[in-house]
Coordinates of C-alpha atoms in Angstrom, one line a residue:
I1 CA 131.1 325.6 115.4
M2 CA 128.4 324.4 113.1
L3 CA 128.7 321.1 114.7
K4 CA 128.4 322.7 118.1
R5 CA 125.0 323.9 116.5
I6 CA 123.9 320.3 115.4
N7 CA 124.7 319.1 119.2
P8 CA 126.6 320.9 121.6
A9 CA 128.7 317.5 123.0
L10 CA 128.9 316.8 119.7
P11 CA 132.8 318.7 118.7
Q12 CA 134.0 316.3 122.1
L13 CA 132.7 313.0 120.7
I14 CA 134.1 313.6 117.5
V15 CA 137.6 314.4 119.4
G16 CA 136.7 311.2 121.3
I17 CA 136.6 308.9 118.3
L18 CA 139.6 310.7 116.2
L19 CA 142.0 310.3 120.0
Y20 CA 140.5 307.2 120.3
G21 CA 141.4 306.4 116.3
I22 CA 145.0 307.8 117.6
V23 CA 145.4 305.8 120.3
I24 CA 144.3 302.2 118.4
Q25 CA 146.9 303.3 115.2
I26 CA 149.7 303.6 117.4
T27 CA 149.1 300.9 119.7
G28 CA 147.8 298.5 116.5
M29 CA 151.0 298.7 114.7
W30 CA 153.4 296.6 116.7
F31 CA 151.2 293.5 116.3
V32 CA 150.4 293.5 112.4
N33 CA 151.7 292.3 109.4
D34 CA 150.1 294.4 107.0
K35 CA 150.1 297.7 108.3
Q36 CA 148.1 299.2 104.8
A37 CA 145.2 297.0 105.5
Y38 CA 145.4 297.7 109.6
T39 CA 145.7 301.9 109.0
L40 CA 143.0 302.3 106.0
G41 CA 140.6 299.5 107.9
L42 CA 141.1 301.5 111.1
W43 CA 140.4 305.1 109.6
I44 CA 137.6 303.5 107.3
G45 CA 135.9 303.0 110.3
I46 CA 137.2 306.2 111.9
A47 CA 135.6 307.5 109.6
L48 CA 132.2 305.7 109.8
A49 CA 131.7 306.2 112.9
I50 CA 132.1 310.0 113.0
G51 CA 129.9 309.9 110.4
M52 CA 126.9 308.4 112.1
A53 CA 127.4 310.4 114.6
I54 CA 127.2 313.5 112.8
N55 CA 123.9 311.7 111.4
M56 CA 122.8 310.8 114.3
A57 CA 123.0 313.9 116.3
I58 CA 121.0 315.8 112.8
V59 CA 118.3 313.1 112.9
I60 CA 117.7 313.5 116.6
L61 CA 118.1 317.8 116.0
D62 CA 115.4 317.1 113.1
A63 CA 113.3 314.9 115.3
V64 CA 113.0 317.5 117.9
D65 CA 112.5 320.3 115.8
A66 CA 109.1 318.5 113.9
A67 CA 107.8 317.3 116.7
A68 CA 108.0 320.7 118.6
T69 CA 106.7 322.5 115.8
T70 CA 104.5 321.1 113.9
G71 CA 103.3 317.6 115.9
R72 CA 104.7 315.1 113.3
T73 CA 107.1 312.8 114.2
V74 CA 110.3 311.9 111.7
R75 CA 111.2 309.1 110.6
T76 CA 114.5 308.2 112.7
G77 CA 114.0 304.0 111.8
F78 CA 114.6 305.2 107.9
W79 CA 117.6 306.9 108.8
S80 CA 119.0 303.9 111.4
V81 CA 117.9 301.9 108.7
L82 CA 119.9 303.6 106.2
R83 CA 122.7 304.3 107.9
Y84 CA 123.3 301.1 108.7
V85 CA 123.0 299.5 105.5
V86 CA 126.1 302.0 104.7
V87 CA 127.9 301.1 107.0
V88 CA 127.5 297.1 106.0
G89 CA 128.0 298.7 102.2
V90 CA 130.8 299.6 103.6
F91 CA 132.2 297.0 104.8
V92 CA 131.2 294.5 101.5
A93 CA 133.3 296.4 99.5
A94 CA 136.1 296.6 101.5
W95 CA 136.2 293.0 102.0
Y96 CA 135.4 292.1 98.4
F97 CA 138.3 294.5 96.9
E98 CA 140.5 293.7 99.6
L99 CA 140.8 297.2 100.7
A100 CA 140.9 296.9 104.1
N101 CA 140.9 294.9 107.2
P102 CA 137.1 295.0 107.7
L103 CA 137.4 293.3 112.1
I104 CA 140.2 296.0 111.9
M105 CA 136.9 298.5 110.6
F106 CA 134.9 297.0 112.9
L107 CA 137.6 298.4 115.2
G108 CA 137.3 301.9 113.9
L109 CA 133.9 301.9 114.5
M110 CA 133.6 301.0 117.9
G111 CA 135.2 304.3 118.4
L112 CA 131.9 306.0 118.4
K113 CA 130.8 303.8 121.7
V114 CA 134.2 304.1 123.2
S115 CA 134.2 308.7 122.8
A116 CA 130.0 308.0 123.8
Y117 CA 131.2 306.3 126.3
L118 CA 134.1 309.0 127.7
Q119 CA 132.2 311.8 126.8
P120 CA 131.1 312.7 129.9
M121 CA 134.9 312.6 131.5
F122 CA 136.0 314.7 128.2
H123 CA 133.6 317.5 129.2
K124 CA 134.2 317.3 132.9
I125 CA 137.4 317.4 132.6
I126 CA 136.9 320.6 129.9
S127 CA 135.1 322.5 131.8
R128 CA 137.1 322.4 134.5
R129 CA 140.0 323.4 132.5
R130 CA 137.6 326.0 131.2
N131 CA 136.3 327.4 134.8
E132 CA 140.1 327.3 135.9
A133 CA 141.4 329.5 132.8
G134 CA 138.2 331.9 133.7
E135 CA 139.1 332.5 137.8
L136 CA 143.1 333.2 136.4
S137 CA 142.0 335.8 134.2
V138 CA 139.0 337.5 136.0
E139 CA 141.1 337.1 139.7
S140 CA 144.4 338.4 137.2
E141 CA 141.5 341.7 135.6
K142 CA 141.2 342.2 139.0
S143 CA 144.5 342.4 140.7
S144 CA 145.3 345.0 137.8
V145 CA 142.5 347.3 139.0
N146 CA 143.2 346.9 142.0
S147 CA 147.0 347.9 140.7
D148 CA 145.7 351.0 139.4

Protein backbone atom coordinates (compact mmCIF):
# COMPACT_ATOMS: atom_id res chain seq x y z
CA ILE A 1 0.00 0.00 0.00
CA MET A 2 2.84 2.37 0.83
CA LEU A 3 4.50 1.57 -2.50
CA LYS A 4 1.30 2.57 -4.30
CA ARG A 5 1.50 6.00 -2.65
CA ILE A 6 4.96 6.51 -4.12
CA ASN A 7 3.89 5.44 -7.61
CA PRO A 8 0.73 3.53 -8.58
CA ALA A 9 2.68 1.31 -11.00
CA LEU A 10 5.41 0.39 -8.49
CA PRO A 11 3.69 -2.63 -6.86
CA GLN A 12 2.99 -4.15 -10.28
CA LEU A 13 6.59 -3.46 -11.32
CA ILE A 14 7.91 -5.26 -8.24
CA VAL A 15 5.57 -8.21 -8.74
CA GLY A 16 6.81 -8.41 -12.34
CA ILE A 17 10.44 -8.45 -11.15
CA LEU A 18 9.65 -11.24 -8.68
CA LEU A 19 7.78 -13.29 -11.31
CA TYR A 20 10.72 -12.83 -13.67
CA GLY A 21 13.04 -14.08 -10.90
CA ILE A 22 10.90 -17.17 -10.31
CA VAL A 23 10.81 -18.01 -14.02
CA ILE A 24 14.57 -17.55 -14.43
CA GLN A 25 15.21 -19.56 -11.25
CA ILE A 26 13.10 -22.49 -12.38
CA THR A 27 14.38 -22.57 -15.96
CA GLY A 28 18.04 -21.92 -15.17
CA MET A 29 18.48 -24.49 -12.44
CA TRP A 30 18.48 -27.26 -15.06
CA PHE A 31 21.47 -25.86 -16.92
CA VAL A 32 24.02 -24.90 -14.25
CA ASN A 33 26.51 -26.91 -12.23
CA ASP A 34 26.90 -24.51 -9.29
CA LYS A 35 23.29 -24.11 -8.22
CA GLN A 36 24.18 -22.13 -5.08
CA ALA A 37 26.14 -19.44 -6.97
CA TYR A 38 23.37 -19.32 -9.58
CA THR A 39 20.59 -18.91 -7.02
CA LEU A 40 22.44 -16.40 -4.89
CA GLY A 41 23.49 -14.38 -7.94
CA LEU A 42 19.99 -14.32 -9.35
CA TRP A 43 18.30 -13.22 -6.14
CA ILE A 44 20.95 -10.61 -5.36
CA GLY A 45 20.28 -9.21 -8.83
CA ILE A 46 16.52 -9.35 -8.23
CA ALA A 47 16.95 -7.55 -4.88
CA LEU A 48 19.07 -4.88 -6.58
CA ALA A 49 16.42 -4.48 -9.29
CA ILE A 50 13.68 -4.00 -6.69
CA GLY A 51 15.84 -1.55 -4.76
CA MET A 52 16.56 0.41 -7.93
CA ALA A 53 12.86 0.55 -8.84
CA ILE A 54 11.91 1.86 -5.40
CA ASN A 55 14.77 4.37 -5.38
CA MET A 56 13.88 5.67 -8.85
CA ALA A 57 10.23 6.08 -7.87
CA ILE A 58 11.15 8.00 -4.71
CA VAL A 59 13.61 10.26 -6.56
CA ILE A 60 11.01 11.03 -9.25
CA LEU A 61 8.35 11.75 -6.61
CA ASP A 62 10.71 14.05 -4.68
CA ALA A 63 11.76 15.86 -7.86
CA VAL A 64 8.16 16.45 -8.95
CA ASP A 65 7.10 17.56 -5.46
CA ALA A 66 10.05 19.95 -5.13
CA ALA A 67 9.45 21.44 -8.56
CA ALA A 68 5.73 21.88 -7.87
CA THR A 69 6.03 23.40 -4.40
CA THR A 70 9.22 25.45 -4.49
CA GLY A 71 10.13 25.59 -8.16
CA ARG A 72 13.53 24.13 -7.32
CA THR A 73 15.09 21.16 -8.98
CA VAL A 74 16.33 18.17 -7.04
CA ARG A 75 19.67 16.57 -7.76
CA THR A 76 18.32 13.53 -9.57
CA GLY A 77 21.68 12.99 -11.27
CA PHE A 78 23.36 12.48 -7.89
CA TRP A 79 20.85 9.77 -6.93
CA SER A 80 21.25 8.06 -10.31
CA VAL A 81 25.02 7.93 -9.94
CA LEU A 82 24.74 6.76 -6.34
CA ARG A 83 22.30 4.03 -7.40
CA TYR A 84 24.77 2.69 -9.96
CA VAL A 85 27.73 2.98 -7.59
CA VAL A 86 25.85 0.76 -5.12
CA VAL A 87 25.08 -1.76 -7.88
CA VAL A 88 28.68 -1.85 -9.07
CA GLY A 89 29.90 -2.16 -5.46
CA VAL A 90 27.64 -5.16 -4.84
CA PHE A 91 28.81 -6.76 -8.10
CA VAL A 92 32.48 -6.23 -7.22
CA ALA A 93 31.98 -7.62 -3.69
CA ALA A 94 30.17 -10.70 -5.01
CA TRP A 95 32.90 -11.28 -7.59
CA TYR A 96 35.80 -10.63 -5.17
CA PHE A 97 34.46 -12.87 -2.40
CA GLU A 98 33.16 -15.42 -4.94
CA LEU A 99 29.71 -15.31 -3.32
CA ALA A 100 27.65 -15.38 -6.48
CA ASN A 101 27.88 -15.53 -10.24
CA PRO A 102 28.12 -11.89 -11.46
CA LEU A 103 26.73 -12.82 -14.88
CA ILE A 104 23.61 -14.26 -13.27
CA MET A 105 23.43 -11.21 -10.99
CA PHE A 106 23.24 -9.10 -14.14
CA LEU A 107 20.53 -11.41 -15.47
CA GLY A 108 18.58 -10.82 -12.24
CA LEU A 109 19.13 -7.07 -12.49
CA MET A 110 17.63 -7.15 -15.98
CA GLY A 111 14.37 -8.14 -14.30
CA LEU A 112 13.84 -4.41 -13.82
CA LYS A 113 13.94 -3.85 -17.59
CA VAL A 114 11.79 -6.87 -18.41
CA SER A 115 9.21 -5.93 -15.80
CA ALA A 116 9.17 -2.29 -16.95
CA TYR A 117 8.42 -3.40 -20.51
CA LEU A 118 5.74 -5.88 -19.41
CA GLN A 119 4.12 -3.70 -16.71
CA PRO A 120 1.58 -2.07 -19.09
CA MET A 121 0.44 -5.54 -20.16
CA PHE A 122 0.16 -6.68 -16.51
CA HIS A 123 -1.77 -3.51 -15.71
CA LYS A 124 -4.21 -4.10 -18.56
CA ILE A 125 -4.82 -7.72 -17.48
CA ILE A 126 -5.28 -6.78 -13.81
CA SER A 127 -7.60 -3.88 -14.69
CA ARG A 128 -9.67 -6.09 -16.97
CA ARG A 129 -10.04 -8.73 -14.25
CA ARG A 130 -10.98 -6.12 -11.66
CA ASN A 131 -13.56 -4.66 -14.02
CA GLU A 132 -15.02 -8.09 -14.73
CA ALA A 133 -15.16 -8.89 -11.01
CA GLY A 134 -16.71 -5.48 -10.33
CA GLU A 135 -19.32 -5.97 -13.04
CA LEU A 136 -20.16 -9.41 -11.66
CA SER A 137 -20.58 -8.07 -8.13
CA VAL A 138 -22.72 -5.17 -9.39
CA GLU A 139 -24.86 -7.58 -11.44
CA SER A 140 -25.27 -9.93 -8.48
CA GLU A 141 -26.29 -6.99 -6.28
CA LYS A 142 -28.84 -5.92 -8.91
CA SER A 143 -30.26 -9.43 -9.16
CA SER A 144 -30.53 -9.73 -5.38
CA VAL A 145 -32.33 -6.37 -5.22
CA ASN A 146 -34.70 -7.41 -8.01
CA SER A 147 -35.47 -10.72 -6.34
CA ASP A 148 -36.63 -8.98 -3.15
